[in-house]
Coordinates of C-alpha atoms and ligand atoms in Angstrom, one line a residue:
X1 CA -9.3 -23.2 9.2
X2 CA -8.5 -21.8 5.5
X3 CA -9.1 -18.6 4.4
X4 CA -9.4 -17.1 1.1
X5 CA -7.4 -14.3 0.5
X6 CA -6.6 -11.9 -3.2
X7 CA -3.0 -10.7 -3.7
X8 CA -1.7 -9.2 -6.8
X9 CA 1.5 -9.0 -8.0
X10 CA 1.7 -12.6 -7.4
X11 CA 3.9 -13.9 -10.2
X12 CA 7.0 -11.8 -8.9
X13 CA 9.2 -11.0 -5.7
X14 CA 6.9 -10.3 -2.6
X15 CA 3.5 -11.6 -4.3
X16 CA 4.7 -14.4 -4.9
X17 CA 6.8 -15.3 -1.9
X18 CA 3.7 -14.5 0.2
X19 CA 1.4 -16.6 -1.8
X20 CA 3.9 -19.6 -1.5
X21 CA 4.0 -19.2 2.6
X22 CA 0.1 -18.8 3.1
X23 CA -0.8 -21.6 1.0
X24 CA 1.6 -24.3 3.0
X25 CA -0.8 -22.5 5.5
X26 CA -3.3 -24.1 4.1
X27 CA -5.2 -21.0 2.5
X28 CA -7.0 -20.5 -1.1
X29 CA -5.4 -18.0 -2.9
X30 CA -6.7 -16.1 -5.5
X31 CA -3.7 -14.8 -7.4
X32 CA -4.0 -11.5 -9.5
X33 CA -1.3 -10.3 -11.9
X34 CA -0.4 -9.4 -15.7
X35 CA 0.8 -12.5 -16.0
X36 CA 1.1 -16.0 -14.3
X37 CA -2.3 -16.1 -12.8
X38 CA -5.2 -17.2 -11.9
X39 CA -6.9 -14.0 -12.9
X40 CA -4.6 -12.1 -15.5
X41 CA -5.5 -8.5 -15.6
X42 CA -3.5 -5.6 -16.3
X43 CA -4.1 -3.2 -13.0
X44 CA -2.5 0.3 -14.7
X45 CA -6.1 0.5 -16.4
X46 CA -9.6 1.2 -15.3
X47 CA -11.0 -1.9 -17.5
X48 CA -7.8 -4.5 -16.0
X49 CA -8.8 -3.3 -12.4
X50 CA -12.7 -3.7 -13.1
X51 CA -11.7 -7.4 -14.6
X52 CA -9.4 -8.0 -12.0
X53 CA -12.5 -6.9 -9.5
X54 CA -15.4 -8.8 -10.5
X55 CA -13.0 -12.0 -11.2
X56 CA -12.3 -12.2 -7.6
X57 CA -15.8 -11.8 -6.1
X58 CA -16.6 -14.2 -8.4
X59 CA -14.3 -16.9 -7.7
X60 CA -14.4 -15.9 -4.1
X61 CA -18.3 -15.9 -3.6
X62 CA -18.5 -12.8 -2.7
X63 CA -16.1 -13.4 0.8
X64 CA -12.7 -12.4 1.5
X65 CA -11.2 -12.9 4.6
X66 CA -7.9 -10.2 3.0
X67 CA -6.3 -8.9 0.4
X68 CA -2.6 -8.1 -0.3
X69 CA -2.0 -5.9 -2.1
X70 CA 1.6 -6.1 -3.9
X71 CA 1.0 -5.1 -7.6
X72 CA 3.7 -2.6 -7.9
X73 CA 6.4 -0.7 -10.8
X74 CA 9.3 0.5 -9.3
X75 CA 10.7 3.9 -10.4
X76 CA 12.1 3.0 -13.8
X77 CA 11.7 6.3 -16.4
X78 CA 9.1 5.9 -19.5
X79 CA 6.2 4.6 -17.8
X80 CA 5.7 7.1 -15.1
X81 CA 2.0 6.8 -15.8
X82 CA 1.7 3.2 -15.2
X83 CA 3.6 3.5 -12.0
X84 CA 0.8 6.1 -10.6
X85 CA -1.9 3.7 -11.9
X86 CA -0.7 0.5 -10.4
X87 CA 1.0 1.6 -7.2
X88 CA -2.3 3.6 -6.3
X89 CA -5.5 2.8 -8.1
X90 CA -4.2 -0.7 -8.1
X91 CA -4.8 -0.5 -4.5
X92 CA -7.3 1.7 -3.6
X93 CA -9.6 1.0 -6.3
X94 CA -9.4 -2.8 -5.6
X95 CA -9.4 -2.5 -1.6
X96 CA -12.8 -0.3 -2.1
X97 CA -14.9 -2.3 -4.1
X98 CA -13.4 -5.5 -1.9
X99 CA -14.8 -3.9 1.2
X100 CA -18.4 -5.3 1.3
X101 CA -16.5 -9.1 0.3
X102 CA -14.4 -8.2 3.7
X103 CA -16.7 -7.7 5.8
X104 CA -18.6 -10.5 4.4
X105 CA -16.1 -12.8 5.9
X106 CA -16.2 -10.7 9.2
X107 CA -12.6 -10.2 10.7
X108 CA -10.6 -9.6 7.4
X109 CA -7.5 -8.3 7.2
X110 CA -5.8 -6.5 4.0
X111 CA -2.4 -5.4 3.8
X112 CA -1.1 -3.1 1.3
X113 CA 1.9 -1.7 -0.2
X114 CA 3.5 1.4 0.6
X115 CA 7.1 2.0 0.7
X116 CA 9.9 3.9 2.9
X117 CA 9.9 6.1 -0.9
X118 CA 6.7 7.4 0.9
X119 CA 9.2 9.1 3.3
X120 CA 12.9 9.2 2.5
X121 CA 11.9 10.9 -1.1
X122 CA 11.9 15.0 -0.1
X123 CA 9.6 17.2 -0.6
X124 CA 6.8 15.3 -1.9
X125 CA 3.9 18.0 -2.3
X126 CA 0.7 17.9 -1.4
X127 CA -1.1 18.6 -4.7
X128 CA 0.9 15.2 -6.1
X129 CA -1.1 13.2 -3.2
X130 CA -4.3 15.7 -3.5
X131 CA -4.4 14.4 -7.5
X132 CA -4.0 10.5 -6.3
X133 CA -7.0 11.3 -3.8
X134 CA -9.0 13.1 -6.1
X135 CA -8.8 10.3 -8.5
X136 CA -6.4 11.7 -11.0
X137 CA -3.2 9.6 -11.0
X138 CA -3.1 10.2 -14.4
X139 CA -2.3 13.9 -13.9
X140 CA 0.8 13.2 -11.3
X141 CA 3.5 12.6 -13.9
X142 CA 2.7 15.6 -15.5
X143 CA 2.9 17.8 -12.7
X144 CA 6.1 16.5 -11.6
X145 CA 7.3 17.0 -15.8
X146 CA 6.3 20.6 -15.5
X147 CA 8.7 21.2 -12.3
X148 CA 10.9 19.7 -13.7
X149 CA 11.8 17.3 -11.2
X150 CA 13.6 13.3 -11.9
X151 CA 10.4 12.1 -12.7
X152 CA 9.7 8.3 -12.1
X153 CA 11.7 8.5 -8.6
X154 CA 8.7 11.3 -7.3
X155 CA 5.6 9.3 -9.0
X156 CA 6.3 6.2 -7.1
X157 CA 7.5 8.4 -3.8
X158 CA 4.2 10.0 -4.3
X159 CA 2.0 6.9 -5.2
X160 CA 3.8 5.0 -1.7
X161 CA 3.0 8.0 0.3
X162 CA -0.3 8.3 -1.2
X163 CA -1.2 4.5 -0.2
X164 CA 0.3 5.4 3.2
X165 CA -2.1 8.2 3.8
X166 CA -5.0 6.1 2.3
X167 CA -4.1 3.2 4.6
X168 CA -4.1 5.6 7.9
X169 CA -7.6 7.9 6.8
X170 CA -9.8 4.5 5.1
X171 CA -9.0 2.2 8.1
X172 CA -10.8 4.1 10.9
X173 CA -14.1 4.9 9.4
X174 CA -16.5 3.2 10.6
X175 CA -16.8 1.1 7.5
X176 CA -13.9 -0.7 8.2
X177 CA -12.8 -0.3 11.8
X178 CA -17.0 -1.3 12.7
X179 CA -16.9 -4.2 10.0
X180 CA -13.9 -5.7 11.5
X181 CA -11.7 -5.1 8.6
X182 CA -8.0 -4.3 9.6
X183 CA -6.3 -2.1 7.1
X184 CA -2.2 -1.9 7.6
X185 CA 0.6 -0.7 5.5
X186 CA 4.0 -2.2 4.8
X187 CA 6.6 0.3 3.9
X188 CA 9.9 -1.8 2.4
X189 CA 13.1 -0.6 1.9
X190 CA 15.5 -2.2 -0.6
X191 CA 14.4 -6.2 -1.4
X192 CA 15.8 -8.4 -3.5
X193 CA 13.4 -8.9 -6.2
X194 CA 13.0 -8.3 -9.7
X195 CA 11.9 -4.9 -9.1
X196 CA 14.9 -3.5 -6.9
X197 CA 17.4 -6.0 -9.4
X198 CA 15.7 -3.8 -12.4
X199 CA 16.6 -0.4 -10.4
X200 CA 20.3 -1.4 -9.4
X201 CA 20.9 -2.4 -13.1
X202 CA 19.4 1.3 -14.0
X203 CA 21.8 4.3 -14.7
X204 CA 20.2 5.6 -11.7
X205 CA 21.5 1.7 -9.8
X206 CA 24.7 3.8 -7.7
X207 CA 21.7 5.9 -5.7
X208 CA 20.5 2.7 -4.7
X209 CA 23.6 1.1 -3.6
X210 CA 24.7 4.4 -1.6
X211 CA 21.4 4.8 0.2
X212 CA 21.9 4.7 3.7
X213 CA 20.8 1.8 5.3
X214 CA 22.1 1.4 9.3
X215 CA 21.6 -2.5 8.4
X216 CA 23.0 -2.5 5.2
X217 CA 22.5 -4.6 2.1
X218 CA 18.9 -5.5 1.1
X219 CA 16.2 -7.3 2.5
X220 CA 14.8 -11.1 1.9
X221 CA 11.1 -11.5 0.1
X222 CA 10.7 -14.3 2.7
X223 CA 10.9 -12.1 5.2
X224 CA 8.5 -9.5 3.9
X225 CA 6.1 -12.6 3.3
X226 CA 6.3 -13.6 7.2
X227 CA 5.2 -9.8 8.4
X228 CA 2.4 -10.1 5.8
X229 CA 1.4 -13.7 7.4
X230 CA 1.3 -12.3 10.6
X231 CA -0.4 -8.9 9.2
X232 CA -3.3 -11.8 8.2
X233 CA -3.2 -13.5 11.4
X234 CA -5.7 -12.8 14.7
X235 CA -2.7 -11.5 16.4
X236 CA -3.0 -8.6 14.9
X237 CA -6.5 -7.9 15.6
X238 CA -6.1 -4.6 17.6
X239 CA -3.8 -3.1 14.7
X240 CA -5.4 -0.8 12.2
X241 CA -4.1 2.1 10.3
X242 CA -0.6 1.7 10.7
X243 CA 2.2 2.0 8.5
X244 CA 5.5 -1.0 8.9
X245 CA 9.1 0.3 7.8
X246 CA 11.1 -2.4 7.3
X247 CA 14.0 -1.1 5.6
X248 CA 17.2 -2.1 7.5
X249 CA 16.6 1.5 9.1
X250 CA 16.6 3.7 6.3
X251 CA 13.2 5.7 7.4
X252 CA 14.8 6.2 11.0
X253 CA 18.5 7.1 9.4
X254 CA 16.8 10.1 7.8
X255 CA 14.0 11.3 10.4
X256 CA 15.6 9.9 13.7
X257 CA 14.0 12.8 15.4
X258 CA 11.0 13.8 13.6
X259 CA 8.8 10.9 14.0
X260 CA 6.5 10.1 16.1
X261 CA 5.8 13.7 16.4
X262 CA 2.6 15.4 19.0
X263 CA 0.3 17.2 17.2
X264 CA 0.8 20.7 16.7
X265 CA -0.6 23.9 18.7
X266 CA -2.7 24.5 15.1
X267 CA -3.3 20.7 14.7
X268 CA -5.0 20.7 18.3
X269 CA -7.8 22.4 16.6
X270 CA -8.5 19.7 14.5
X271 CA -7.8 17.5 17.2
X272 CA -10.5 18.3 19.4
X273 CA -13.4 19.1 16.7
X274 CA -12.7 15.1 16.0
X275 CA -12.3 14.0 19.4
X276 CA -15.9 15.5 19.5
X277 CA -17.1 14.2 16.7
X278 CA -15.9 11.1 18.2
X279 CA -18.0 11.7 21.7
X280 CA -21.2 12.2 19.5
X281 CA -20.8 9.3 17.3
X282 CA -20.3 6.7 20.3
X283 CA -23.3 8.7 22.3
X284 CA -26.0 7.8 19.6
Ligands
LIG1 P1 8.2 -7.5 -8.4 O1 8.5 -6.7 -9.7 O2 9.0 -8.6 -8.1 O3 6.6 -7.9 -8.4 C1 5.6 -7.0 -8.8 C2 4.5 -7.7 -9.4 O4 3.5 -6.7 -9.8 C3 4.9 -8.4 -10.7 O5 4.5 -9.8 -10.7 C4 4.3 -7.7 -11.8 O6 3.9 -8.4 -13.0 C5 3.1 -7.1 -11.1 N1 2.6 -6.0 -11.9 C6 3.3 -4.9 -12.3 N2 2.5 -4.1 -13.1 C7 1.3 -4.7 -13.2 C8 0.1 -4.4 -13.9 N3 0.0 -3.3 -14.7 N4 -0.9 -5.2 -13.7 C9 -0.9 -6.4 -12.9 N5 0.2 -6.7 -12.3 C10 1.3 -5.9 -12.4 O7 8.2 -6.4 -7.2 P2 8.3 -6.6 -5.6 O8 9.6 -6.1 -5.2 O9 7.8 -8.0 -5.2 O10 7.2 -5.5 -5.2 C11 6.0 -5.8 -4.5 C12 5.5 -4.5 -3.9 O11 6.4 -4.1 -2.9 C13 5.3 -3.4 -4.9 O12 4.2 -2.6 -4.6 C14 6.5 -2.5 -4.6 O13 6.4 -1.2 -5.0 C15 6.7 -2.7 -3.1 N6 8.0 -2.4 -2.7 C16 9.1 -3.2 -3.1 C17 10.3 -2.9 -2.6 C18 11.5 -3.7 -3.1 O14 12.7 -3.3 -2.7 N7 11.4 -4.8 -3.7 C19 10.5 -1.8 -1.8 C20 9.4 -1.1 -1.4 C21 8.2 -1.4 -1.8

């Protein structure tokens, strides 16, 4: 049977591509971008993402059996603060105030957008993804201004990873997990869209090229589309909380050996206080 599902970023690349596929699927889609929608909003403001929010409960009743979330600025320099606005609060903000639609529909499934920037970008601190968390985007660019740092490249690193950690701590409350809602990540590498085309024509384009990828070139839109189809689908109804690199191998080129890691002898703390917690919860 049709479903109805919200994706934005649909007028480009990966929105687009994915709206194409699910609606010879036979799905409604209600399509959210800047431009070349059914529900034009501009998601790098509080007032776009409130529009953008109310539109879709609207035209969706209230249900939604997912989201896909695609919105997204590469790492182009001058609009550093758009980039944290979009590529996180165009997410989160969105995803949040969807939840009671989701599990409305009962056994939704919403994918967003990270990136493999969430992990092949160094040295990402922790007070970049505290500020996303604490629900200052704004205040990332000018942290990373003040070390100095290649700006644009580290905002969007830190807005992917930031997503990422969202994804992995929002999908296992009980809010989500208990309502049926399946929360999952997809973490790109290089596709062809307009947003990598913008970043290879870039004075910055020769990092791009040179980035090593054990597959080599980039990827296909298409592609990306059919993992978010079968993100939507009832086969993936026992997968929550994870995080999808598809990046012709970049993510395992540069931490072959450091992921999946065990927790560690200080991290078994924590471990056990939620394993607890856990025991307690399913007791009551
Ligand atoms: P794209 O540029 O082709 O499409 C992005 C879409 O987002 C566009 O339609 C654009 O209008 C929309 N958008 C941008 N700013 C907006 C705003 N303020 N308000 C509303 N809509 C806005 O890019 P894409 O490659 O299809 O990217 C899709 C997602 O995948 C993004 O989140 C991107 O960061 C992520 N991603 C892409 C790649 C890649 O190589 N293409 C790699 C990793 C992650």
């Amino acid at each position: 049977m049709g479903k109805t599902y919200a994706i934005t970023g649909i007028a480009s690349g990966i929105g687009r591509a994915t709206a194409d596929l699910l609606k010879k699927d036979g799905h409604t889609i209600i399509g959210i971008d800047k431009r070349d929608a059914d529900i034009i909003a501009d998601l790098s403001t509080s007032k776009g993402r409130q529009f953008a929010i109310k539109q879709t409960l609207k035209m969706a009743d209230n249900k939604l059996d997912g989201a896909v979330l695609a919105a997204g600025l590469g790492p182009l320099p001058g609009i550093e603060k758009e980039i944290a606005e979009v590529n996180f609060n165009g997410v989160v903000e969105l995803a949040e105030s969807w939840q009671p639609a989701f599990k409305a529909a009962g056994n939704a499934h919403v994918v967003a957008f990270s990136s493999n920037s969430a992990t092949i970008i160094p040295a990402i601190p922790k007070k970049a993804i505290d500020a996303f968390f604490s629900g200052h985007a704004e205040r990332v660019p000018v942290f990373f201004k003040s070390l100095g740092y290649r700006g644009a490249a580290m905002v969007y690193g830190a807005s992917k990873l930031a997503v990422a950690r969202w994804v992995r701590c929002t999908a296992v409350k009980p809010e989500w997990a208990k309502a049926g809602i399946r929360l999952n990540a997809l973490a790109p590498g290089g596709i062809m869209t307009p947003l990598i085309q913008a970043q290879l024509d870039s004075p910055n384009g020769d990092d791009l090229r040179s980035l090593p990828t054990p597959l080599s070139g980039f990827g296909d839109p298409a592609d990306i589309a059919a993992f978010v189809q079968f993100l939507l689908s009832s086969n993936t109804d026992f997968m929550t909380g994870s995080v999808l690199f598809i990046d012709g191998g970049s993510d395992a080129y540069f931490r072959a050996c450091d992921y999946p890691r065990s927790t560690s002898i200080f991290g078994a703390i924590d471990w056990f206080i939620k394993w607890k917690k856990w025991q307690k919860e399913v007791s009551r």
